[in-house]
């Protein structure tokens, strides 16, 4: 059986796959109800990356106006990614107790609250405590949505899995592009960075209200976790795939956190820098659409894993070191490489496992370790910038990270199974 045929049925990994009794589909009222659910899930995806890209779009203004110390900048760009790994294992536990729909609803409520808290100023303490609290709340909420959304899509749209999977993953990429592209114009129009950040609470609140009636009418059924199957933590292949995920996450979230500040430090104005990041993320979307189809045509993915990893690391380094006359080319190369890299890293879940249970557990391992350890990328960029006063050291860092990603991608791409 080819890798392509083997991977197609498991496009979305189900976080509820170990539930006993098995999680039932969402209770809906006919085809209109199913369409309504589809719209809600896509809109949830459209809110899952604005937190990262909106903050970086106005980082110089926030730092100047709020008097952010260096440690706060580093923490605010690192914490939300770290929490993606910390809270990922909690999502299936909460879903068994309350149901995936209610947990998604609660996550959107926490996300909305976090976006409202983030730009607030507490009397006598300034903006730093609110920024930290709001950002942490957003990171926790996004972690829950990251884990549960694929399973809900798989459970409720088994006959439209390719379409719905593509739509919601595209929505997630689009959310990063929207945050990067529109935050600075809102700041320019209002004159306040707080307004530019508060703006992103509006779409989150709209989705919360739209999803509320659907989620609250779902029956509450407690589930237990069944155990058994492959122990992915003892598999060398699983660790190779996870290392590949860690290294791509280090670069991916560093793009969201630091690409706009890098471009602005190179002399690009805020509006143009936001547009460049948006275009780079749109190219990520193109890469994420085409790379998995190419990767799954073969049993062995060593070549594509190596190429996209080197494209990403090289694109990041060239965005820092390359001639500014070609800055659009460098950021475009970075975007196309990063989108392809993220997509093929996730595709490894499918092509390196033989069954859905193993795929689900490998996905949990990759998300927990990948996002938790991958957040060190944004941390190291921030620390290097604080220590050297520029981003040159970060450019060298990503040449190293890209090379390591190519190495582990080559290892993970071999035709072997967890």
CSV table of C-alpha atoms in Angstrom, one decimal:
chain,number,residue,atom,x,y,z
A,1,UNK,CA,0.0,0.0,0.0
A,2,UNK,CA,1.4,3.5,-0.9
A,3,UNK,CA,1.9,6.1,1.7
A,4,UNK,CA,-0.7,8.3,0.0
A,5,UNK,CA,-3.4,5.7,0.4
A,6,UNK,CA,-2.3,4.9,3.9
A,7,UNK,CA,-2.5,8.6,5.1
A,8,UNK,CA,-5.8,9.8,3.5
A,9,UNK,CA,-8.2,8.3,6.1
A,10,UNK,CA,-6.4,9.9,9.0
A,11,UNK,CA,-6.0,13.5,7.9
A,12,UNK,CA,-7.4,14.8,11.2
A,13,UNK,CA,-6.1,13.2,14.4
A,14,UNK,CA,-8.8,12.5,17.0
A,15,UNK,CA,-8.0,13.6,20.5
A,16,UNK,CA,-11.0,11.6,21.8
A,17,UNK,CA,-10.0,8.3,20.2
A,18,UNK,CA,-9.3,6.6,23.6
A,19,UNK,CA,-12.8,7.6,25.0
A,20,UNK,CA,-15.0,4.9,26.4
A,21,UNK,CA,-17.8,5.1,25.4
A,22,UNK,CA,-16.8,6.6,22.1
A,23,UNK,CA,-17.6,10.3,21.7
A,24,UNK,CA,-20.8,10.8,19.8
A,25,UNK,CA,-21.2,13.3,16.9
A,26,UNK,CA,-22.4,16.8,17.8
A,27,UNK,CA,-26.2,16.9,18.0
A,28,UNK,CA,-27.4,19.1,15.2
A,29,UNK,CA,-30.6,20.1,13.5
A,30,UNK,CA,-30.3,18.8,9.9
A,31,UNK,CA,-28.0,20.0,7.2
A,32,UNK,CA,-28.3,23.6,8.3
A,33,UNK,CA,-27.0,22.7,11.7
A,34,UNK,CA,-24.1,20.9,10.1
A,35,UNK,CA,-23.3,23.9,8.0
A,36,UNK,CA,-23.6,26.2,11.1
A,37,UNK,CA,-21.1,23.9,13.0
A,38,UNK,CA,-18.7,24.1,10.0
A,39,UNK,CA,-18.8,27.9,10.0
A,40,UNK,CA,-18.2,28.0,13.8
A,41,UNK,CA,-15.2,25.7,13.6
A,42,UNK,CA,-13.6,27.7,10.7
A,43,UNK,CA,-14.2,30.9,12.6
A,44,UNK,CA,-12.6,29.4,15.7
A,45,UNK,CA,-9.6,28.6,13.6
A,46,UNK,CA,-9.6,32.2,12.3
A,47,UNK,CA,-8.8,33.4,15.9
A,48,UNK,CA,-6.0,31.0,16.9
A,49,UNK,CA,-2.9,32.9,15.7
A,50,UNK,CA,-3.8,36.6,15.9
A,51,UNK,CA,-2.4,36.7,19.5
A,52,UNK,CA,1.1,36.0,18.2
A,53,UNK,CA,1.3,38.2,15.1
A,54,UNK,CA,-0.7,41.2,16.5
A,55,UNK,CA,1.7,41.6,19.4
A,56,UNK,CA,4.8,41.6,17.2
A,57,UNK,CA,3.3,44.0,14.7
A,58,UNK,CA,3.3,46.8,17.3
A,59,UNK,CA,6.1,45.6,19.6
A,60,UNK,CA,8.3,48.7,19.3
A,61,UNK,CA,5.3,50.9,20.2
A,62,UNK,CA,4.3,48.7,23.1
A,63,UNK,CA,7.9,48.6,24.4
A,64,UNK,CA,8.3,52.4,24.2
A,65,UNK,CA,4.9,53.4,25.5
A,66,UNK,CA,4.5,50.8,28.3
A,67,UNK,CA,8.2,50.9,29.2
A,68,UNK,CA,8.5,47.1,28.9
A,69,UNK,CA,11.8,45.8,30.4
A,70,UNK,CA,13.8,43.4,28.3
A,71,UNK,CA,12.7,40.3,30.3
A,72,UNK,CA,9.1,41.1,29.8
A,73,UNK,CA,9.5,41.3,26.0
A,74,UNK,CA,11.2,37.9,26.0
A,75,UNK,CA,8.5,36.3,28.3
A,76,UNK,CA,5.6,37.7,26.3
A,77,UNK,CA,6.9,36.3,23.1
A,78,UNK,CA,7.7,32.9,24.7
A,79,UNK,CA,5.0,32.1,27.2
A,80,UNK,CA,2.0,31.6,24.8
A,81,UNK,CA,4.0,29.1,22.7
A,82,UNK,CA,5.2,27.2,25.9
A,83,UNK,CA,1.6,27.0,27.1
A,84,UNK,CA,0.6,25.3,23.8
A,85,UNK,CA,2.7,22.4,25.0
A,86,UNK,CA,1.7,22.6,28.7
A,87,UNK,CA,-2.0,22.6,28.2
A,88,UNK,CA,-2.2,20.2,25.2
A,89,UNK,CA,-2.4,17.1,27.3
A,90,UNK,CA,-5.2,18.6,29.4
A,91,UNK,CA,-7.6,18.9,26.4
A,92,UNK,CA,-8.6,15.2,26.1
A,93,UNK,CA,-9.1,15.1,29.9
A,94,UNK,CA,-11.4,18.0,29.9
A,95,UNK,CA,-13.2,16.7,26.8
A,96,UNK,CA,-14.0,13.4,28.5
A,97,UNK,CA,-15.5,15.3,31.5
A,98,UNK,CA,-17.4,18.1,29.8
A,99,UNK,CA,-17.5,17.3,26.0
A,100,UNK,CA,-15.4,18.7,23.3
A,101,UNK,CA,-18.0,21.3,22.3
A,102,UNK,CA,-18.2,22.8,25.8
A,103,UNK,CA,-14.4,22.8,26.2
A,104,UNK,CA,-14.1,24.7,22.9
A,105,UNK,CA,-16.7,27.1,24.1
A,106,UNK,CA,-14.9,27.6,27.4
A,107,UNK,CA,-11.6,28.1,25.5
A,108,UNK,CA,-13.1,30.8,23.3
A,109,UNK,CA,-14.4,32.5,26.4
A,110,UNK,CA,-10.9,32.4,28.0
A,111,UNK,CA,-9.4,33.6,24.7
A,112,UNK,CA,-11.8,36.6,24.5
A,113,UNK,CA,-11.1,37.5,28.2
A,114,UNK,CA,-7.4,37.2,27.6
A,115,UNK,CA,-7.5,39.5,24.6
A,116,UNK,CA,-9.5,42.0,26.6
A,117,UNK,CA,-7.2,41.9,29.6
A,118,UNK,CA,-3.9,42.0,27.6
A,119,UNK,CA,-3.8,45.7,26.7
A,120,UNK,CA,-5.4,46.9,30.1
A,121,UNK,CA,-3.5,49.0,32.6
A,122,UNK,CA,-3.9,48.2,36.3
A,123,UNK,CA,-3.7,51.3,38.6
A,124,UNK,CA,-0.2,51.6,40.0
A,125,UNK,CA,1.2,48.6,38.2
A,126,UNK,CA,1.3,49.6,34.6
A,127,UNK,CA,0.7,47.4,31.6
A,128,UNK,CA,3.1,44.5,32.4
A,129,UNK,CA,0.9,42.4,34.7
A,130,UNK,CA,-2.1,42.6,32.4
A,131,UNK,CA,0.0,41.8,29.3
A,132,UNK,CA,1.4,38.7,31.1
A,133,UNK,CA,-2.0,37.5,32.4
A,134,UNK,CA,-3.8,38.1,29.2
A,135,UNK,CA,-1.2,36.5,27.1
A,136,UNK,CA,-1.0,33.5,29.3
A,137,UNK,CA,-4.8,33.1,29.2
A,138,UNK,CA,-4.7,33.2,25.4
A,139,UNK,CA,-2.0,30.6,25.1
A,140,UNK,CA,-3.9,28.2,27.3
A,141,UNK,CA,-7.1,28.7,25.4
A,142,UNK,CA,-5.4,28.2,22.0
A,143,UNK,CA,-3.7,25.0,23.2
A,144,UNK,CA,-7.1,23.4,24.0
A,145,UNK,CA,-8.5,24.5,20.6
A,146,UNK,CA,-5.4,23.2,18.8
A,147,UNK,CA,-5.9,19.7,20.2
A,148,UNK,CA,-9.7,19.4,20.0
A,149,UNK,CA,-10.5,21.0,16.7
A,150,UNK,CA,-9.1,18.2,14.5
A,151,UNK,CA,-11.0,15.5,16.3
A,152,UNK,CA,-14.3,17.4,16.1
A,153,UNK,CA,-13.8,17.9,12.4
A,154,UNK,CA,-13.0,14.2,11.9
A,155,UNK,CA,-16.0,13.1,14.0
A,156,UNK,CA,-18.6,15.4,12.5
A,157,UNK,CA,-17.4,15.6,8.9
A,158,UNK,CA,-16.2,12.1,8.0
A,159,UNK,CA,-17.4,12.5,4.3
A,160,UNK,CA,-16.0,16.0,3.9
A,161,UNK,CA,-12.7,15.5,5.8
A,162,UNK,CA,-10.4,16.8,3.2
A,163,UNK,CA,-12.5,19.9,2.6
A,164,UNK,CA,-13.1,20.7,6.2
A,165,UNK,CA,-9.5,19.9,7.3
A,166,UNK,CA,-8.2,22.2,4.6
A,167,UNK,CA,-10.6,25.0,5.5
A,168,UNK,CA,-9.9,25.0,9.2
A,169,UNK,CA,-6.1,24.7,8.8
A,170,UNK,CA,-6.2,27.5,6.2
A,171,UNK,CA,-8.2,29.6,8.6
A,172,UNK,CA,-5.5,29.2,11.3
A,173,UNK,CA,-2.8,30.4,8.8
A,174,UNK,CA,-5.1,33.2,7.7
A,175,UNK,CA,-5.5,34.3,11.3
A,176,UNK,CA,-1.7,34.9,11.6
A,177,UNK,CA,-1.8,36.9,8.3
A,178,UNK,CA,-4.7,39.0,9.5
A,179,UNK,CA,-3.0,39.8,12.8
A,180,UNK,CA,0.2,40.8,11.1
A,181,UNK,CA,-1.4,42.8,8.4
A,182,UNK,CA,-4.2,44.7,10.2
A,183,UNK,CA,-2.8,45.5,13.6
A,184,UNK,CA,-0.5,48.3,12.6
A,185,UNK,CA,-3.1,50.0,10.4
A,186,UNK,CA,-5.5,50.0,13.4
A,187,UNK,CA,-2.7,51.5,15.5
A,188,UNK,CA,-2.1,54.2,12.9
A,189,UNK,CA,-5.8,55.0,12.7
A,190,UNK,CA,-6.4,55.2,16.4
A,191,UNK,CA,-3.0,56.3,17.6
A,192,UNK,CA,-3.0,53.7,20.5
A,193,UNK,CA,-1.4,50.3,20.6
A,194,UNK,CA,-4.0,49.3,23.2
A,195,UNK,CA,-6.8,49.8,20.6
A,196,UNK,CA,-4.9,47.8,18.1
A,197,UNK,CA,-4.7,44.8,20.5
A,198,UNK,CA,-8.2,45.2,21.8
A,199,UNK,CA,-9.5,45.1,18.3
A,200,UNK,CA,-8.8,41.3,18.1
A,201,UNK,CA,-11.2,40.6,21.0
A,202,UNK,CA,-14.1,41.5,18.8
A,203,UNK,CA,-13.9,38.6,16.3
A,204,UNK,CA,-13.2,36.2,19.3
A,205,UNK,CA,-16.3,37.5,21.1
A,206,UNK,CA,-18.4,37.1,17.9
A,207,UNK,CA,-17.4,33.5,17.6
A,208,UNK,CA,-18.1,32.9,21.2
A,209,UNK,CA,-21.7,34.1,20.8
A,210,UNK,CA,-22.2,32.2,17.6
A,211,UNK,CA,-21.0,28.9,19.1
A,212,UNK,CA,-22.7,29.3,22.5
A,213,UNK,CA,-26.2,28.0,21.6
A,214,UNK,CA,-24.8,25.0,19.8
A,215,UNK,CA,-22.3,24.0,22.6
A,216,UNK,CA,-24.7,24.4,25.6
A,217,UNK,CA,-27.4,22.1,24.2
A,218,UNK,CA,-25.0,19.1,23.8
A,219,UNK,CA,-25.7,16.3,26.2
A,220,UNK,CA,-23.2,15.8,29.0
A,221,UNK,CA,-21.8,12.3,29.0
A,222,UNK,CA,-18.7,11.3,31.1
A,223,UNK,CA,-16.1,9.2,29.4
A,224,UNK,CA,-13.2,7.2,30.6
A,225,UNK,CA,-9.8,6.7,28.9
A,226,UNK,CA,-8.9,3.3,27.5
A,227,UNK,CA,-5.3,2.2,27.5
A,228,UNK,CA,-3.2,0.0,25.3
A,229,UNK,CA,-1.5,0.1,21.9
A,230,UNK,CA,2.0,1.3,21.0
A,231,UNK,CA,4.0,3.3,23.6
A,232,UNK,CA,5.3,6.1,21.4
A,233,UNK,CA,7.6,7.4,24.0
A,234,UNK,CA,9.8,4.3,23.6
A,235,UNK,CA,10.0,4.5,19.8
A,236,UNK,CA,13.1,5.9,18.1
A,237,UNK,CA,11.1,6.9,15.1
A,238,UNK,CA,8.6,8.8,17.3
A,239,UNK,CA,11.5,10.8,18.8
A,240,UNK,CA,13.0,11.6,15.4
A,241,UNK,CA,9.6,12.9,14.2
A,242,UNK,CA,9.2,14.8,17.4
A,243,UNK,CA,12.6,16.4,17.1
A,244,UNK,CA,11.7,17.5,13.6
A,245,UNK,CA,8.5,19.0,15.0
A,246,UNK,CA,10.5,20.8,17.8
A,247,UNK,CA,12.8,22.4,15.3
A,248,UNK,CA,10.1,23.5,12.9
A,249,UNK,CA,8.2,25.0,15.9
A,250,UNK,CA,11.3,26.9,16.9
A,251,UNK,CA,11.3,28.7,13.5
A,252,UNK,CA,7.5,28.9,13.0
A,253,UNK,CA,6.7,30.8,16.2
A,254,UNK,CA,9.8,32.9,15.9
A,255,UNK,CA,8.4,34.2,12.6
A,256,UNK,CA,5.2,35.2,14.3
A,257,UNK,CA,7.0,36.8,17.2
A,258,UNK,CA,10.1,38.4,15.6
A,259,UNK,CA,9.9,38.8,11.9
A,260,UNK,CA,8.1,42.1,12.0
A,261,UNK,CA,10.6,43.6,14.6
A,262,UNK,CA,13.5,42.2,12.5
A,263,UNK,CA,12.1,44.0,9.4
A,264,UNK,CA,11.5,47.2,11.3
A,265,UNK,CA,15.0,47.2,12.7
A,266,UNK,CA,16.2,46.8,9.1
A,267,UNK,CA,14.5,50.1,8.2
A,268,UNK,CA,11.1,48.9,7.0
A,269,UNK,CA,8.2,51.0,8.2
A,270,UNK,CA,5.5,49.4,10.4
A,271,UNK,CA,2.8,49.2,7.8
A,272,UNK,CA,5.0,47.6,5.2
A,273,UNK,CA,6.6,45.2,7.7
A,274,UNK,CA,3.1,44.0,8.6
A,275,UNK,CA,2.2,43.6,5.0
A,276,UNK,CA,5.5,41.6,4.4
A,277,UNK,CA,4.7,39.3,7.3
A,278,UNK,CA,1.2,38.8,6.0
A,279,UNK,CA,2.4,37.9,2.5
A,280,UNK,CA,4.9,35.6,4.0
A,281,UNK,CA,2.2,33.8,5.9
A,282,UNK,CA,-0.1,33.6,2.8
A,283,UNK,CA,2.8,31.8,1.1
A,284,UNK,CA,2.9,29.6,4.2
A,285,UNK,CA,-0.7,28.7,3.3
A,286,UNK,CA,0.3,27.8,-0.2
A,287,UNK,CA,3.1,25.6,1.0
A,288,UNK,CA,0.9,23.9,3.5
A,289,UNK,CA,-1.6,23.1,0.7
A,290,UNK,CA,0.9,21.5,-1.7
A,291,UNK,CA,3.6,20.0,0.4
A,292,UNK,CA,1.6,17.2,2.1
A,293,UNK,CA,0.2,16.0,-1.3
A,294,UNK,CA,3.8,15.9,-2.6
A,295,UNK,CA,5.1,14.2,0.5
A,296,UNK,CA,2.5,11.5,0.6
A,297,UNK,CA,3.1,10.5,-3.1
A,298,UNK,CA,6.2,8.6,-1.8
A,299,UNK,CA,6.9,6.1,0.9
A,300,UNK,CA,10.1,8.0,1.7
A,301,UNK,CA,10.0,11.7,2.6
A,302,UNK,CA,13.7,12.4,3.2
A,303,UNK,CA,14.2,14.7,0.2
A,304,UNK,CA,11.2,17.0,0.8
A,305,UNK,CA,11.9,17.2,4.6
A,306,UNK,CA,15.5,18.2,4.0
A,307,UNK,CA,14.7,20.8,1.3
A,308,UNK,CA,11.9,22.6,3.1
A,309,UNK,CA,13.9,22.7,6.4
A,310,UNK,CA,16.9,24.3,4.6
A,311,UNK,CA,14.5,26.7,2.7
A,312,UNK,CA,13.1,27.9,6.1
A,313,UNK,CA,16.4,28.3,7.9
A,314,UNK,CA,18.0,30.0,4.9
A,315,UNK,CA,15.0,32.3,4.4
A,316,UNK,CA,15.1,33.4,8.0
A,317,UNK,CA,18.8,34.1,7.9
A,318,UNK,CA,18.5,36.0,4.6
A,319,UNK,CA,15.7,38.1,6.0
A,320,UNK,CA,18.3,39.3,8.6
A,321,UNK,CA,21.5,39.3,6.5
A,322,UNK,CA,20.4,39.5,2.9
A,323,UNK,CA,20.3,42.7,0.8
A,324,UNK,CA,17.3,44.8,1.7
A,325,UNK,CA,16.5,45.4,-2.0
A,326,UNK,CA,15.5,41.7,-2.1
A,327,UNK,CA,13.7,41.6,1.3
A,328,UNK,CA,10.4,40.6,-0.3
A,329,UNK,CA,12.2,37.6,-1.9
A,330,UNK,CA,13.7,36.5,1.4
A,331,UNK,CA,10.5,36.8,3.4
A,332,UNK,CA,8.7,35.0,0.5
A,333,UNK,CA,11.2,32.2,0.6
A,334,UNK,CA,10.8,32.0,4.4
A,335,UNK,CA,7.0,31.8,4.1
A,336,UNK,CA,6.9,29.1,1.4
A,337,UNK,CA,9.5,27.1,3.3
A,338,UNK,CA,7.9,27.4,6.7
A,339,UNK,CA,4.4,26.5,5.5
A,340,UNK,CA,5.8,23.4,3.7
A,341,UNK,CA,7.9,22.5,6.7
A,342,UNK,CA,5.0,22.7,9.2
A,343,UNK,CA,2.8,20.7,6.9
A,344,UNK,CA,5.3,17.9,6.2
A,345,UNK,CA,6.1,17.7,10.0
A,346,UNK,CA,2.4,17.1,10.7
A,347,UNK,CA,2.2,14.7,7.8
A,348,UNK,CA,4.8,12.5,9.5
A,349,UNK,CA,2.1,11.7,12.1
A,350,UNK,CA,0.2,9.9,9.3
A,351,UNK,CA,2.9,8.3,7.3
A,352,UNK,CA,5.0,7.0,10.2
A,353,UNK,CA,2.1,5.2,11.9
A,354,UNK,CA,0.0,2.2,11.0
A,355,UNK,CA,-3.2,2.9,12.9
A,356,UNK,CA,-5.3,5.8,14.2
A,357,UNK,CA,-4.6,5.1,17.9
A,358,UNK,CA,-0.8,5.3,17.4
A,359,UNK,CA,-1.3,8.4,15.2
A,360,UNK,CA,-3.3,10.1,18.0
A,361,UNK,CA,-0.7,9.3,20.7
A,362,UNK,CA,2.2,10.4,18.4
A,363,UNK,CA,0.3,13.7,17.8
A,364,UNK,CA,0.0,14.3,21.5
A,365,UNK,CA,3.7,13.6,22.0
A,366,UNK,CA,4.6,15.9,19.2
A,367,UNK,CA,2.4,18.8,20.4
A,368,UNK,CA,3.4,18.5,24.0
A,369,UNK,CA,7.2,18.3,23.4
A,370,UNK,CA,7.1,20.2,20.1
A,371,UNK,CA,5.4,23.3,21.4
A,372,UNK,CA,6.9,23.2,24.9
A,373,UNK,CA,10.5,22.8,23.7
A,374,UNK,CA,9.9,24.7,20.4
A,375,UNK,CA,9.1,27.8,22.4
A,376,UNK,CA,12.8,28.1,23.2
A,377,UNK,CA,13.2,29.5,19.7
A,378,UNK,CA,11.4,32.7,20.5
A,379,UNK,CA,13.2,32.7,23.9
A,380,UNK,CA,16.6,32.4,22.4
A,381,UNK,CA,15.9,35.1,19.8
A,382,UNK,CA,14.8,37.5,22.5
A,383,UNK,CA,17.8,36.7,24.7
A,384,UNK,CA,20.3,37.1,21.8
A,385,UNK,CA,18.7,40.4,20.9
A,386,UNK,CA,18.9,41.6,24.4
A,387,UNK,CA,22.6,40.5,24.7
A,388,UNK,CA,23.8,41.8,21.4
A,389,UNK,CA,21.5,44.7,20.6
A,390,UNK,CA,20.6,43.2,17.2
A,391,UNK,CA,19.4,40.2,15.3
A,392,UNK,CA,22.6,39.0,13.6
A,393,UNK,CA,23.1,36.3,16.2
A,394,UNK,CA,19.6,35.1,15.6
A,395,UNK,CA,20.3,34.8,12.0
A,396,UNK,CA,23.2,32.4,12.8
A,397,UNK,CA,20.9,30.6,15.2
A,398,UNK,CA,18.4,29.8,12.5
A,399,UNK,CA,21.0,28.6,10.1
A,400,UNK,CA,21.9,26.1,12.8
A,401,UNK,CA,18.2,25.3,13.6
A,402,UNK,CA,17.4,24.8,9.9
A,403,UNK,CA,20.4,22.5,9.4
A,404,UNK,CA,19.3,20.4,12.5
A,405,UNK,CA,15.8,20.3,11.1
A,406,UNK,CA,17.1,19.0,7.8
A,407,UNK,CA,19.1,16.3,9.7
A,408,UNK,CA,16.1,15.1,11.8
A,409,UNK,CA,13.7,15.5,8.8
A,410,UNK,CA,16.0,13.2,6.8
A,411,UNK,CA,15.9,10.7,9.7
A,412,UNK,CA,12.1,11.0,10.2
A,413,UNK,CA,11.5,10.7,6.4
A,414,UNK,CA,12.8,7.2,6.1
A,415,UNK,CA,10.1,4.5,5.4
A,416,UNK,CA,9.8,3.2,8.9
A,417,UNK,CA,7.0,3.0,11.5
A,418,UNK,CA,6.4,3.9,15.1
